[in-house]
């Protein structure tokens, strides 16, 4: 029988990335790989190796936890630090992620260290919710106003940023597009504009589509460049062959139409679709919240550098001491009737579990259950394989765990229920000193007569 506990909560399999972020929405979403290998427990007590002989998960992470910036969620190592955001930031678990964790805990009888659960959220920026409250203006400073996209949470201190984001990220949510064949342009053209960066012909500057072509290549190829900067890279070519090459290539056109529209609907240019989007849809997507509620990954994708730095600093501080996240999780778990206890003593690490722990009455229990409970009492912090490899015995073990009569920890060890259950390597029995052959024989005879059959 494997030592793996079937009740262990596989947190590594949870993907907190929201549906909108799985699409190409123009927002960079951080993805943590911290919990995709090994078990969840971070404590040094874990001694089981991970797959392929790698170091135990706890050994890889204990004392070696990378900062938020080093993990790749903040790639501005050489960026000049802007003026700090004049706002208060509160760290909270994201609602959907919290609900997922609660459901997983409720389906498991395993006890998890509260601080480890806090780090699980902090290591996954899409599961961290930031409540950002602007401070009142003082000393002549300007009030901080936030604008936010309701569709995905993208935020900025400039309304234009949200408009640009909505057009780039969400126009496709309301309009479909396709390419159609058109006749080559006719007329006399003296020159043709060419992108000096990509070599793409943009068309003569006097045609109606020219400005639309500039905005389209700017949007698709150089989104971080301003229009004025991009236009400085446009070259005017007066070669007849170049003009003819552009003319032959301009035989397709991208048109837009409202999603779900019938085939006979009138096609729109992108400019027309954007204009219609601004009038009919954008007002319902744009909001100006008093308190900005934003996930950490979306905050770090904001064009507002003070917001990016503020989010990064708040999470770094919380990772050093996850007091606020633990406080929020404790309240949420308590509301869902989870049980809390400390191990070893009143100041030991705090754990949470979905099952109410109850001392087991060994004297009035059937022998099979009593034997398992007695073995765990005499061998605190034992693993499943140390208890038995027999299916029937392990079923008794699982029953004791499910009824709260035995504590099953997330690192795969078991202990009896006490006021402060034993936890950690200090409770593991040390190898006994060498004994004479005669002493060993006497103990073997005594063991055969009295020991429960657990292995």
XYZ file of C-alpha atoms in Angstrom:
455
model
C 0.000 0.000 0.000
C 1.339 3.425 -0.960
C 2.023 5.939 1.765
C 0.013 8.538 -0.089
C -3.082 9.612 1.762
C -6.115 9.722 -0.504
C -7.459 12.622 1.544
C -4.475 14.849 0.803
C -5.685 18.045 -0.842
C -4.019 18.455 -4.230
C -3.739 22.234 -4.303
C -1.290 22.107 -7.172
C -4.011 21.082 -9.602
C -6.078 24.208 -9.007
C -5.983 26.799 -11.810
C -7.240 30.135 -10.544
C -6.893 31.857 -13.925
C -10.335 33.329 -14.728
C -11.995 32.488 -18.047
C -11.465 35.965 -19.504
C -7.737 35.762 -18.791
C -7.392 32.425 -20.586
C -8.309 34.281 -23.780
C -6.123 36.820 -25.485
C -7.496 39.764 -23.568
C -4.546 42.115 -23.749
C -3.767 41.580 -20.053
C -0.720 39.731 -18.776
C -1.747 37.097 -16.249
C 0.896 35.692 -13.899
C 0.916 31.901 -13.445
C 2.644 30.342 -10.475
C 4.324 26.965 -10.729
C 5.196 26.797 -7.063
C 2.637 24.150 -6.238
C 2.875 21.950 -9.318
C 5.514 19.682 -7.832
C 5.553 17.734 -4.609
C 3.066 17.994 -1.808
C 1.723 21.199 -0.417
C 3.280 21.160 3.047
C 6.206 23.548 3.488
C 7.451 22.291 6.825
C 10.886 20.749 7.358
C 9.237 17.679 8.846
C 8.585 16.245 5.398
C 11.062 13.499 4.615
C 9.433 11.771 1.644
C 11.184 12.544 -1.652
C 9.227 13.967 -4.534
C 8.940 12.312 -7.914
C 12.055 11.474 -9.926
C 14.275 11.677 -6.853
C 14.121 15.431 -6.562
C 14.575 17.176 -3.231
C 11.574 17.205 -0.901
C 9.225 20.088 -1.603
C 9.723 21.626 1.825
C 13.508 21.490 1.453
C 13.299 23.263 -1.887
C 11.133 26.080 -0.532
C 11.869 26.476 3.174
C 14.070 29.542 3.519
C 14.478 29.751 -0.261
C 11.152 31.331 -1.189
C 11.740 33.694 -4.087
C 10.472 37.219 -3.958
C 7.488 38.301 -6.028
C 9.862 40.066 -8.398
C 12.241 37.104 -8.730
C 9.334 34.761 -9.498
C 8.732 36.679 -12.732
C 5.572 38.523 -11.663
C 7.359 41.866 -11.671
C 9.829 42.398 -14.481
C 11.030 45.915 -13.789
C 14.371 45.232 -12.140
C 16.009 48.214 -13.770
C 12.951 50.446 -13.840
C 13.187 53.783 -12.102
C 10.926 53.813 -9.079
C 8.045 56.282 -9.540
C 6.401 58.452 -6.906
C 4.594 56.162 -4.430
C 0.865 55.647 -4.849
C -0.870 57.675 -2.143
C -3.266 54.933 -1.095
C -3.778 52.190 1.464
C -3.612 48.591 0.266
C -5.264 45.663 2.005
C -4.382 42.074 1.055
C -7.316 39.648 0.747
C -7.964 36.228 -0.808
C -9.760 36.454 -4.152
C -13.389 35.352 -3.716
C -13.573 32.570 -6.303
C -10.183 31.186 -5.319
C -11.231 31.223 -1.668
C -14.423 29.361 -2.519
C -12.430 26.721 -4.387
C -10.076 26.180 -1.448
C -12.966 25.960 1.025
C -14.708 23.322 -1.091
C -11.481 21.347 -1.347
C -10.966 21.511 2.403
C -14.550 20.444 3.048
C -14.016 17.377 0.863
C -10.880 16.441 2.795
C -10.287 15.391 6.404
C -6.687 16.601 6.328
C -5.322 19.326 8.616
C -3.448 22.173 6.906
C -1.158 24.759 8.381
C -2.916 28.116 8.105
C 0.279 29.907 7.111
C 0.861 27.416 4.273
C -2.604 28.134 2.924
C -1.835 31.860 3.103
C 1.322 31.329 1.062
C -0.633 29.320 -1.481
C -2.675 32.440 -2.216
C 0.350 34.748 -2.117
C 2.269 32.514 -4.522
C -0.576 32.752 -7.061
C -1.104 36.455 -7.912
C -4.414 35.790 -9.649
C -5.787 34.550 -6.307
C -4.720 37.646 -4.344
C -7.238 40.484 -4.125
C -6.003 44.004 -3.402
C -8.332 46.551 -1.879
C -6.798 49.924 -2.715
C -8.231 52.993 -1.005
C -6.899 56.437 -2.046
C -5.848 58.654 0.835
C -7.355 62.148 1.148
C -5.266 64.784 -0.692
C -2.781 66.638 1.496
C -0.024 69.216 1.102
C -1.315 70.211 -2.309
C -1.214 66.675 -3.681
C -3.778 65.584 -6.242
C -6.515 63.117 -5.385
C -5.996 59.660 -6.848
C -8.893 58.562 -9.051
C -9.211 55.042 -10.403
C -10.917 53.853 -13.562
C -11.603 50.174 -14.081
C -12.865 47.778 -16.727
C -15.785 45.759 -15.358
C -15.145 42.900 -17.776
C -11.712 41.927 -16.453
C -10.702 44.309 -13.668
C -7.995 46.119 -15.647
C -7.392 49.478 -13.959
C -5.638 52.783 -14.404
C -5.675 56.330 -13.095
C -6.429 57.545 -16.632
C -9.773 57.011 -18.331
C -8.109 56.890 -21.769
C -6.122 53.827 -20.724
C -9.334 51.944 -19.961
C -10.900 53.005 -23.262
C -7.843 51.801 -25.196
C -7.769 48.569 -23.209
C -11.491 47.907 -23.769
C -11.175 48.449 -27.521
C -8.157 46.143 -27.784
C -9.269 43.454 -25.344
C -13.052 43.344 -25.569
C -14.110 44.516 -29.013
C -13.915 40.868 -30.076
C -16.344 39.922 -27.295
C -19.116 41.823 -29.110
C -18.057 41.851 -32.774
C -16.862 39.132 -35.124
C -14.532 39.867 -38.005
C -13.542 38.275 -41.269
C -11.551 39.048 -44.391
C -13.267 39.629 -47.695
C -11.917 40.014 -51.228
C -12.006 43.514 -52.707
C -10.913 45.107 -55.966
C -7.377 46.571 -56.037
C -7.269 50.337 -55.384
C -7.611 52.518 -58.452
C -6.291 55.981 -59.157
C -2.979 57.765 -59.532
C -0.686 57.595 -56.489
C 2.625 59.444 -56.260
C 3.941 57.600 -53.181
C 3.177 54.873 -50.691
C 3.856 54.852 -46.934
C 6.013 52.040 -45.593
C 6.558 50.961 -41.985
C 10.249 51.414 -41.312
C 10.135 48.807 -38.553
C 8.309 45.929 -40.210
C 8.535 46.783 -43.912
C 4.738 46.629 -44.301
C 3.162 48.967 -46.851
C 0.501 51.144 -45.207
C -0.833 52.723 -48.396
C -0.718 56.270 -49.776
C -1.289 58.892 -47.043
C -4.176 60.470 -48.979
C -6.464 57.408 -48.917
C -9.197 57.086 -46.304
C -7.850 53.788 -44.902
C -4.363 55.143 -44.184
C -4.959 56.285 -40.596
C -6.872 53.083 -39.840
C -3.928 51.046 -41.179
C -1.514 52.983 -38.952
C -3.655 52.368 -35.854
C -4.093 48.697 -36.695
C -0.364 47.961 -37.050
C 0.301 50.047 -33.945
C -2.294 48.026 -32.015
C -1.151 44.606 -33.228
C 2.628 44.999 -33.499
C 3.704 47.917 -31.301
C 1.103 48.370 -28.528
C 3.571 49.994 -26.113
C 4.606 52.677 -28.598
C 2.842 56.026 -28.847
C 1.290 56.949 -32.186
C 3.541 59.966 -32.605
C 6.636 57.847 -31.981
C 5.453 55.207 -34.432
C 4.687 57.748 -37.146
C 8.316 58.897 -36.947
C 9.259 55.465 -38.306
C 7.001 55.748 -41.383
C 8.847 56.219 -44.699
C 7.422 57.597 -47.933
C 8.462 55.576 -50.960
C 8.034 57.113 -54.437
C 9.082 54.095 -56.420
C 6.510 52.919 -59.011
C 7.269 49.253 -58.323
C 6.630 49.735 -54.597
C 3.311 51.447 -55.325
C 2.288 48.595 -57.591
C 3.334 46.022 -54.968
C 1.093 47.749 -52.411
C -1.792 47.880 -54.933
C -1.578 44.120 -55.621
C -1.448 43.315 -51.906
C -4.445 45.482 -51.039
C -7.042 42.981 -52.321
C -8.342 41.849 -48.920
C -10.177 43.829 -46.287
C -11.090 43.039 -42.676
C -14.724 43.794 -41.858
C -16.676 43.606 -38.613
C -20.240 42.679 -37.694
C -22.181 42.231 -34.456
C -21.912 38.741 -32.963
C -24.881 36.569 -33.852
C -25.914 38.806 -36.738
C -27.480 37.299 -39.872
C -25.532 36.934 -43.115
C -27.204 39.927 -44.751
C -26.013 42.392 -42.088
C -24.064 45.422 -43.285
C -20.321 45.094 -42.722
C -18.430 47.671 -40.679
C -14.862 48.867 -40.858
C -12.880 48.632 -37.626
C -13.236 52.387 -37.228
C -17.021 52.086 -37.518
C -17.142 49.101 -35.150
C -15.061 50.974 -32.581
C -17.335 54.001 -32.851
C -20.414 51.864 -32.287
C -18.658 50.068 -29.409
C -17.837 53.397 -27.744
C -21.445 54.574 -27.959
C -23.354 51.419 -27.014
C -21.068 49.152 -24.976
C -18.192 51.072 -23.429
C -20.340 52.989 -20.878
C -21.429 49.677 -19.345
C -17.814 48.451 -19.057
C -16.231 51.566 -17.565
C -16.495 52.279 -13.844
C -14.869 54.734 -11.447
C -14.754 52.929 -8.076
C -14.209 54.648 -4.754
C -12.154 51.666 -3.583
C -10.277 49.747 -6.257
C -10.712 45.965 -5.940
C -8.192 44.298 -8.222
C -6.317 41.005 -8.346
C -2.539 41.228 -8.048
C -1.843 39.890 -11.532
C -4.100 42.501 -13.146
C -2.637 45.287 -10.989
C 0.844 44.405 -12.217
C -0.398 44.607 -15.825
C -1.586 48.170 -15.311
C 0.133 50.956 -17.272
C 0.192 52.979 -14.046
C 3.663 52.364 -12.644
C 2.883 53.655 -9.112
C 0.059 51.094 -8.971
C 2.390 48.332 -10.195
C 5.023 49.172 -7.590
C 2.443 49.545 -4.817
C 0.987 46.105 -5.588
C 4.433 44.550 -5.696
C 5.512 46.159 -2.407
C 2.295 45.151 -0.624
C 2.668 41.515 -1.642
C 6.385 41.421 -0.803
C 5.609 42.745 2.678
C 2.829 40.201 3.137
C 5.084 37.353 2.014
C 7.564 38.284 4.720
C 4.799 38.087 7.305
C 1.410 36.838 5.992
C -0.483 38.221 8.974
C -3.248 39.930 6.984
C -3.853 36.987 4.682
C -3.957 34.602 7.661
C -6.417 36.911 9.421
C -8.683 37.004 6.355
C -8.501 33.237 5.848
C -9.175 32.562 9.524
C -12.349 34.618 9.377
C -13.531 32.985 6.152
C -12.822 29.447 7.408
C -14.467 30.156 10.752
C -17.569 31.382 8.931
C -17.695 28.050 7.077
C -17.484 26.105 10.361
C -13.872 24.979 9.935
C -12.000 23.860 13.054
C -8.746 25.340 14.305
C -6.107 23.937 16.627
C -2.465 24.439 17.526
C 0.179 21.753 17.691
C 2.763 20.925 20.356
C 1.807 23.819 22.682
C -0.295 26.973 22.930
C 2.187 28.898 20.780
C 2.655 26.221 18.147
C 1.674 26.546 14.462
C -2.043 26.929 13.787
C -3.841 24.325 11.684
C -7.292 24.171 10.112
C -9.419 21.171 9.208
C -13.002 20.462 8.206
C -13.525 17.724 10.800
C -14.095 18.230 14.517
C -11.327 16.472 16.477
C -12.431 14.178 19.305
C -10.384 12.038 21.676
C -10.824 8.341 20.862
C -12.120 6.029 23.602
C -9.750 3.114 23.097
C -11.058 1.037 25.987
C -14.623 0.853 24.646
C -13.746 0.444 20.952
C -13.514 -2.723 18.903
C -10.057 -4.294 18.889
C -9.203 -3.432 15.265
C -9.825 0.282 15.764
C -8.219 0.287 19.189
C -5.064 -1.307 17.764
C -4.690 1.373 15.103
C -5.323 4.187 17.579
C -2.878 2.687 20.074
C -0.149 2.338 17.455
C -0.536 5.998 16.432
C -0.503 7.072 20.095
C 2.735 5.187 20.679
C 4.267 6.331 17.371
C 3.345 9.986 16.882
C 3.950 11.489 13.447
C 3.988 8.089 11.780
C 3.334 7.664 8.075
C 0.647 5.513 6.517
C 3.129 2.851 5.454
C 4.492 2.617 8.977
C 1.027 1.821 10.321
C 0.226 -0.996 7.941
C 0.135 -2.229 4.370
C -3.062 -4.189 4.973
C -6.165 -2.824 3.228
C -8.511 -3.664 6.098
C -6.291 -1.909 8.655
C -5.992 1.164 6.450
C -9.762 1.356 6.138
C -9.938 1.477 9.945
C -7.343 4.271 9.813
C -9.390 6.245 7.262
C -12.501 5.852 9.429
C -10.666 7.212 12.463
C -9.499 10.177 10.395
C -12.936 10.882 8.886
C -14.578 10.892 12.316
C -11.941 13.183 13.820
C -10.456 10.549 16.154
C -7.016 10.744 14.488
C -5.290 13.840 13.094
C -4.158 13.503 9.484
C -1.636 16.233 8.623
C -0.986 17.535 5.132
C 2.590 16.223 5.150
C 1.259 12.664 5.362
C 1.744 11.926 9.072
C -0.806 10.877 11.706
C -1.120 11.734 15.382
C -3.613 11.085 18.151
C -6.078 13.781 19.146
C -4.863 15.832 22.118
C -5.270 19.411 23.292
C -2.094 20.149 21.322
C -1.481 17.274 18.884
C 2.138 16.310 18.296
C 3.668 17.563 15.091
C 7.225 17.660 13.821
C 10.334 15.482 13.662
C 11.068 15.757 17.372
C 8.275 13.263 18.049
C 9.668 10.570 15.766
C 11.097 7.641 17.715
C 14.871 7.394 17.641
C 16.517 4.060 16.779
C 17.132 2.021 19.922
C 20.664 1.202 21.035
C 22.141 -2.167 20.039
C 21.030 -5.073 22.230
C 22.424 -8.487 22.913
C 21.100 -11.462 20.954
C 19.393 -12.838 24.077
C 17.584 -9.527 24.775
C 16.374 -9.359 21.174
C 14.928 -12.911 21.363
C 13.077 -12.098 24.594
C 11.537 -8.967 23.024
C 10.542 -10.878 19.886
C 8.677 -13.491 21.967
C 6.955 -10.779 23.996
C 6.040 -8.879 20.806
C 4.459 -11.994 19.234
C 2.265 -12.451 22.285
C 1.034 -8.878 22.809
C 1.560 -6.624 19.798
C -1.450 -5.790 17.570
C -1.270 -7.072 14.030
C -0.959 -3.764 12.148
C 1.606 -4.628 9.533
